[in-house]
Amino acid sequence: MTDTDGGEYDNDAEFDRAVGPMQFIPESWARYGRDANGDGYADPQQIDDAALGAANLLCSGGRDLDTPEDWRDAILGYNHSNDYVIRVRDAAANYAVGQPAHR
């Protein structure tokens, strides 16, 4: 993807690259990023900001993550890949029953 942030978040003025613990691309961060720790700056590298940004993205458009359809749409909104949806589903199911996410 061509650059959307002038390299501000990813230090690359040619292409957008995923940044931070939640792996936001700068265009998505500009849209969904939030300042969770109250320092006045929505920072994709700061874990609280990144987690709140991810929640904002996943719940955008009024999605109800209690419904299977909205949950799937939310994951696809984060990464448009059916393989990714399956991996997240499996990791979430393992986490719910106290199993390691990866074996």
PDB file of C-alpha atoms in Angstrom:
ATOM      1  CA  MET A   1       0.000   0.000   0.000  1.00  0.00           C
ATOM      2  CA  THR A   2       1.363   3.419  -0.846  1.00  0.00           C
ATOM      3  CA  ASP A   3       2.269   5.748   1.998  1.00  0.00           C
ATOM      4  CA  THR A   4      -0.565   7.562   3.809  1.00  0.00           C
ATOM      5  CA  ASP A   5       1.289   9.083   6.782  1.00  0.00           C
ATOM      6  CA  GLY A   6       4.462  10.603   5.337  1.00  0.00           C
ATOM      7  CA  GLY A   7       6.397   8.032   7.345  1.00  0.00           C
ATOM      8  CA  GLU A   8       5.172   9.432  10.681  1.00  0.00           C
ATOM      9  CA  TYR A   9       4.297   6.100  12.288  1.00  0.00           C
ATOM     10  CA  ASP A  10       6.291   3.578  10.257  1.00  0.00           C
ATOM     11  CA  ASN A  11       9.339   5.615   9.170  1.00  0.00           C
ATOM     12  CA  ASP A  12       8.598   4.731   5.540  1.00  0.00           C
ATOM     13  CA  ALA A  13       7.464   7.567   3.257  1.00  0.00           C
ATOM     14  CA  GLU A  14       7.029   5.220   0.280  1.00  0.00           C
ATOM     15  CA  PHE A  15       4.824   2.412   1.624  1.00  0.00           C
ATOM     16  CA  ASP A  16       2.625   1.854   4.671  1.00  0.00           C
ATOM     17  CA  ARG A  17       3.902  -0.790   7.076  1.00  0.00           C
ATOM     18  CA  ALA A  18       2.192  -2.354  10.093  1.00  0.00           C
ATOM     19  CA  VAL A  19       3.259  -0.754  13.366  1.00  0.00           C
ATOM     20  CA  GLY A  20       2.933  -1.365  17.078  1.00  0.00           C
ATOM     21  CA  PRO A  21       1.784  -4.315  19.143  1.00  0.00           C
ATOM     22  CA  MET A  22      -1.561  -4.518  17.335  1.00  0.00           C
ATOM     23  CA  GLN A  23       0.035  -4.175  13.879  1.00  0.00           C
ATOM     24  CA  PHE A  24      -1.957  -1.224  12.564  1.00  0.00           C
ATOM     25  CA  ILE A  25      -1.206   0.181   9.157  1.00  0.00           C
ATOM     26  CA  PRO A  26      -0.986   3.987   9.399  1.00  0.00           C
ATOM     27  CA  GLU A  27      -4.191   4.589   7.416  1.00  0.00           C
ATOM     28  CA  SER A  28      -6.171   2.398   9.855  1.00  0.00           C
ATOM     29  CA  TRP A  29      -4.459   3.981  12.843  1.00  0.00           C
ATOM     30  CA  ALA A  30      -5.439   7.467  11.633  1.00  0.00           C
ATOM     31  CA  ARG A  31      -9.041   6.286  11.531  1.00  0.00           C
ATOM     32  CA  TYR A  32      -9.307   4.076  14.624  1.00  0.00           C
ATOM     33  CA  GLY A  33      -6.395   5.048  16.872  1.00  0.00           C
ATOM     34  CA  ARG A  34      -7.227   6.371  20.334  1.00  0.00           C
ATOM     35  CA  ASP A  35      -5.392   7.882  23.297  1.00  0.00           C
ATOM     36  CA  ALA A  36      -6.117   5.398  26.085  1.00  0.00           C
ATOM     37  CA  ASN A  37      -3.436   6.497  28.560  1.00  0.00           C
ATOM     38  CA  GLY A  38      -4.429  10.167  28.529  1.00  0.00           C
ATOM     39  CA  ASP A  39      -1.099  11.622  27.436  1.00  0.00           C
ATOM     40  CA  GLY A  40      -2.723  13.591  24.628  1.00  0.00           C
ATOM     41  CA  TYR A  41      -1.256  11.480  21.814  1.00  0.00           C
ATOM     42  CA  ALA A  42      -2.740   8.379  20.163  1.00  0.00           C
ATOM     43  CA  ASP A  43       0.415   6.274  19.788  1.00  0.00           C
ATOM     44  CA  PRO A  44       0.232   2.947  17.897  1.00  0.00           C
ATOM     45  CA  GLN A  45       3.388   1.824  19.748  1.00  0.00           C
ATOM     46  CA  GLN A  46       1.811   2.323  23.208  1.00  0.00           C
ATOM     47  CA  ILE A  47       0.002  -0.861  24.313  1.00  0.00           C
ATOM     48  CA  ASP A  48      -3.004   0.830  25.969  1.00  0.00           C
ATOM     49  CA  ASP A  49      -3.563   3.126  22.986  1.00  0.00           C
ATOM     50  CA  ALA A  50      -3.124   0.204  20.574  1.00  0.00           C
ATOM     51  CA  ALA A  51      -5.564  -2.035  22.476  1.00  0.00           C
ATOM     52  CA  LEU A  52      -8.222   0.692  22.573  1.00  0.00           C
ATOM     53  CA  GLY A  53      -7.635   1.394  18.887  1.00  0.00           C
ATOM     54  CA  ALA A  54      -8.120  -2.301  18.122  1.00  0.00           C
ATOM     55  CA  ALA A  55     -11.351  -2.359  20.130  1.00  0.00           C
ATOM     56  CA  ASN A  56     -12.515   0.733  18.247  1.00  0.00           C
ATOM     57  CA  LEU A  57     -11.801  -0.957  14.912  1.00  0.00           C
ATOM     58  CA  LEU A  58     -13.421  -4.260  15.903  1.00  0.00           C
ATOM     59  CA  CYS A  59     -16.593  -2.577  17.186  1.00  0.00           C
ATOM     60  CA  SER A  60     -16.853   0.008  14.402  1.00  0.00           C
ATOM     61  CA  GLY A  61     -20.054   0.261  12.434  1.00  0.00           C
ATOM     62  CA  GLY A  62     -22.104  -0.794  15.456  1.00  0.00           C
ATOM     63  CA  ARG A  63     -20.857  -4.393  15.370  1.00  0.00           C
ATOM     64  CA  ASP A  64     -22.087  -6.617  18.181  1.00  0.00           C
ATOM     65  CA  LEU A  65     -19.248  -9.039  18.902  1.00  0.00           C
ATOM     66  CA  ASP A  66     -21.705 -11.334  20.691  1.00  0.00           C
ATOM     67  CA  THR A  67     -23.092 -12.390  17.307  1.00  0.00           C
ATOM     68  CA  PRO A  68     -21.079 -14.799  15.138  1.00  0.00           C
ATOM     69  CA  GLU A  69     -21.653 -12.734  11.998  1.00  0.00           C
ATOM     70  CA  ASP A  70     -20.456  -9.461  13.529  1.00  0.00           C
ATOM     71  CA  TRP A  71     -17.530 -11.208  15.237  1.00  0.00           C
ATOM     72  CA  ARG A  72     -16.393 -12.643  11.887  1.00  0.00           C
ATOM     73  CA  ASP A  73     -16.901  -9.308  10.136  1.00  0.00           C
ATOM     74  CA  ALA A  74     -14.866  -7.596  12.852  1.00  0.00           C
ATOM     75  CA  ILE A  75     -11.935  -9.972  12.401  1.00  0.00           C
ATOM     76  CA  LEU A  76     -12.135  -9.566   8.629  1.00  0.00           C
ATOM     77  CA  GLY A  77     -12.091  -5.807   9.179  1.00  0.00           C
ATOM     78  CA  TYR A  78      -8.815  -6.196  11.024  1.00  0.00           C
ATOM     79  CA  ASN A  79      -7.249  -8.507   8.452  1.00  0.00           C
ATOM     80  CA  HIS A  80      -9.219  -9.453   5.354  1.00  0.00           C
ATOM     81  CA  SER A  81      -8.222 -13.121   5.274  1.00  0.00           C
ATOM     82  CA  ASN A  82     -10.326 -16.204   5.983  1.00  0.00           C
ATOM     83  CA  ASP A  83      -7.184 -17.991   7.191  1.00  0.00           C
ATOM     84  CA  TYR A  84      -6.656 -15.188   9.711  1.00  0.00           C
ATOM     85  CA  VAL A  85     -10.275 -15.526  10.903  1.00  0.00           C
ATOM     86  CA  ILE A  86      -9.725 -19.250  11.482  1.00  0.00           C
ATOM     87  CA  ARG A  87      -6.465 -18.671  13.370  1.00  0.00           C
ATOM     88  CA  VAL A  88      -8.040 -15.998  15.575  1.00  0.00           C
ATOM     89  CA  ARG A  89     -11.102 -18.183  16.190  1.00  0.00           C
ATOM     90  CA  ASP A  90      -8.918 -21.131  17.206  1.00  0.00           C
ATOM     91  CA  ALA A  91      -6.691 -19.002  19.441  1.00  0.00           C
ATOM     92  CA  ALA A  92      -9.755 -17.440  21.106  1.00  0.00           C
ATOM     93  CA  ALA A  93     -11.336 -20.855  21.674  1.00  0.00           C
ATOM     94  CA  ASN A  94      -8.118 -22.196  23.198  1.00  0.00           C
ATOM     95  CA  TYR A  95      -7.791 -19.129  25.413  1.00  0.00           C
ATOM     96  CA  ALA A  96     -11.394 -19.533  26.592  1.00  0.00           C
ATOM     97  CA  VAL A  97     -10.682 -23.045  27.882  1.00  0.00           C
ATOM     98  CA  GLY A  98      -7.251 -22.251  29.311  1.00  0.00           C
ATOM     99  CA  GLN A  99      -5.225 -23.891  26.531  1.00  0.00           C
ATOM    100  CA  PRO A 100      -2.161 -22.290  24.929  1.00  0.00           C
ATOM    101  CA  ALA A 101      -3.070 -20.368  21.757  1.00  0.00           C
ATOM    102  CA  HIS A 102      -0.435 -22.282  19.753  1.00  0.00           C
ATOM    103  CA  ARG A 103       0.711 -25.838  20.152  1.00  0.00           C
TER     104      ARG A 103
END
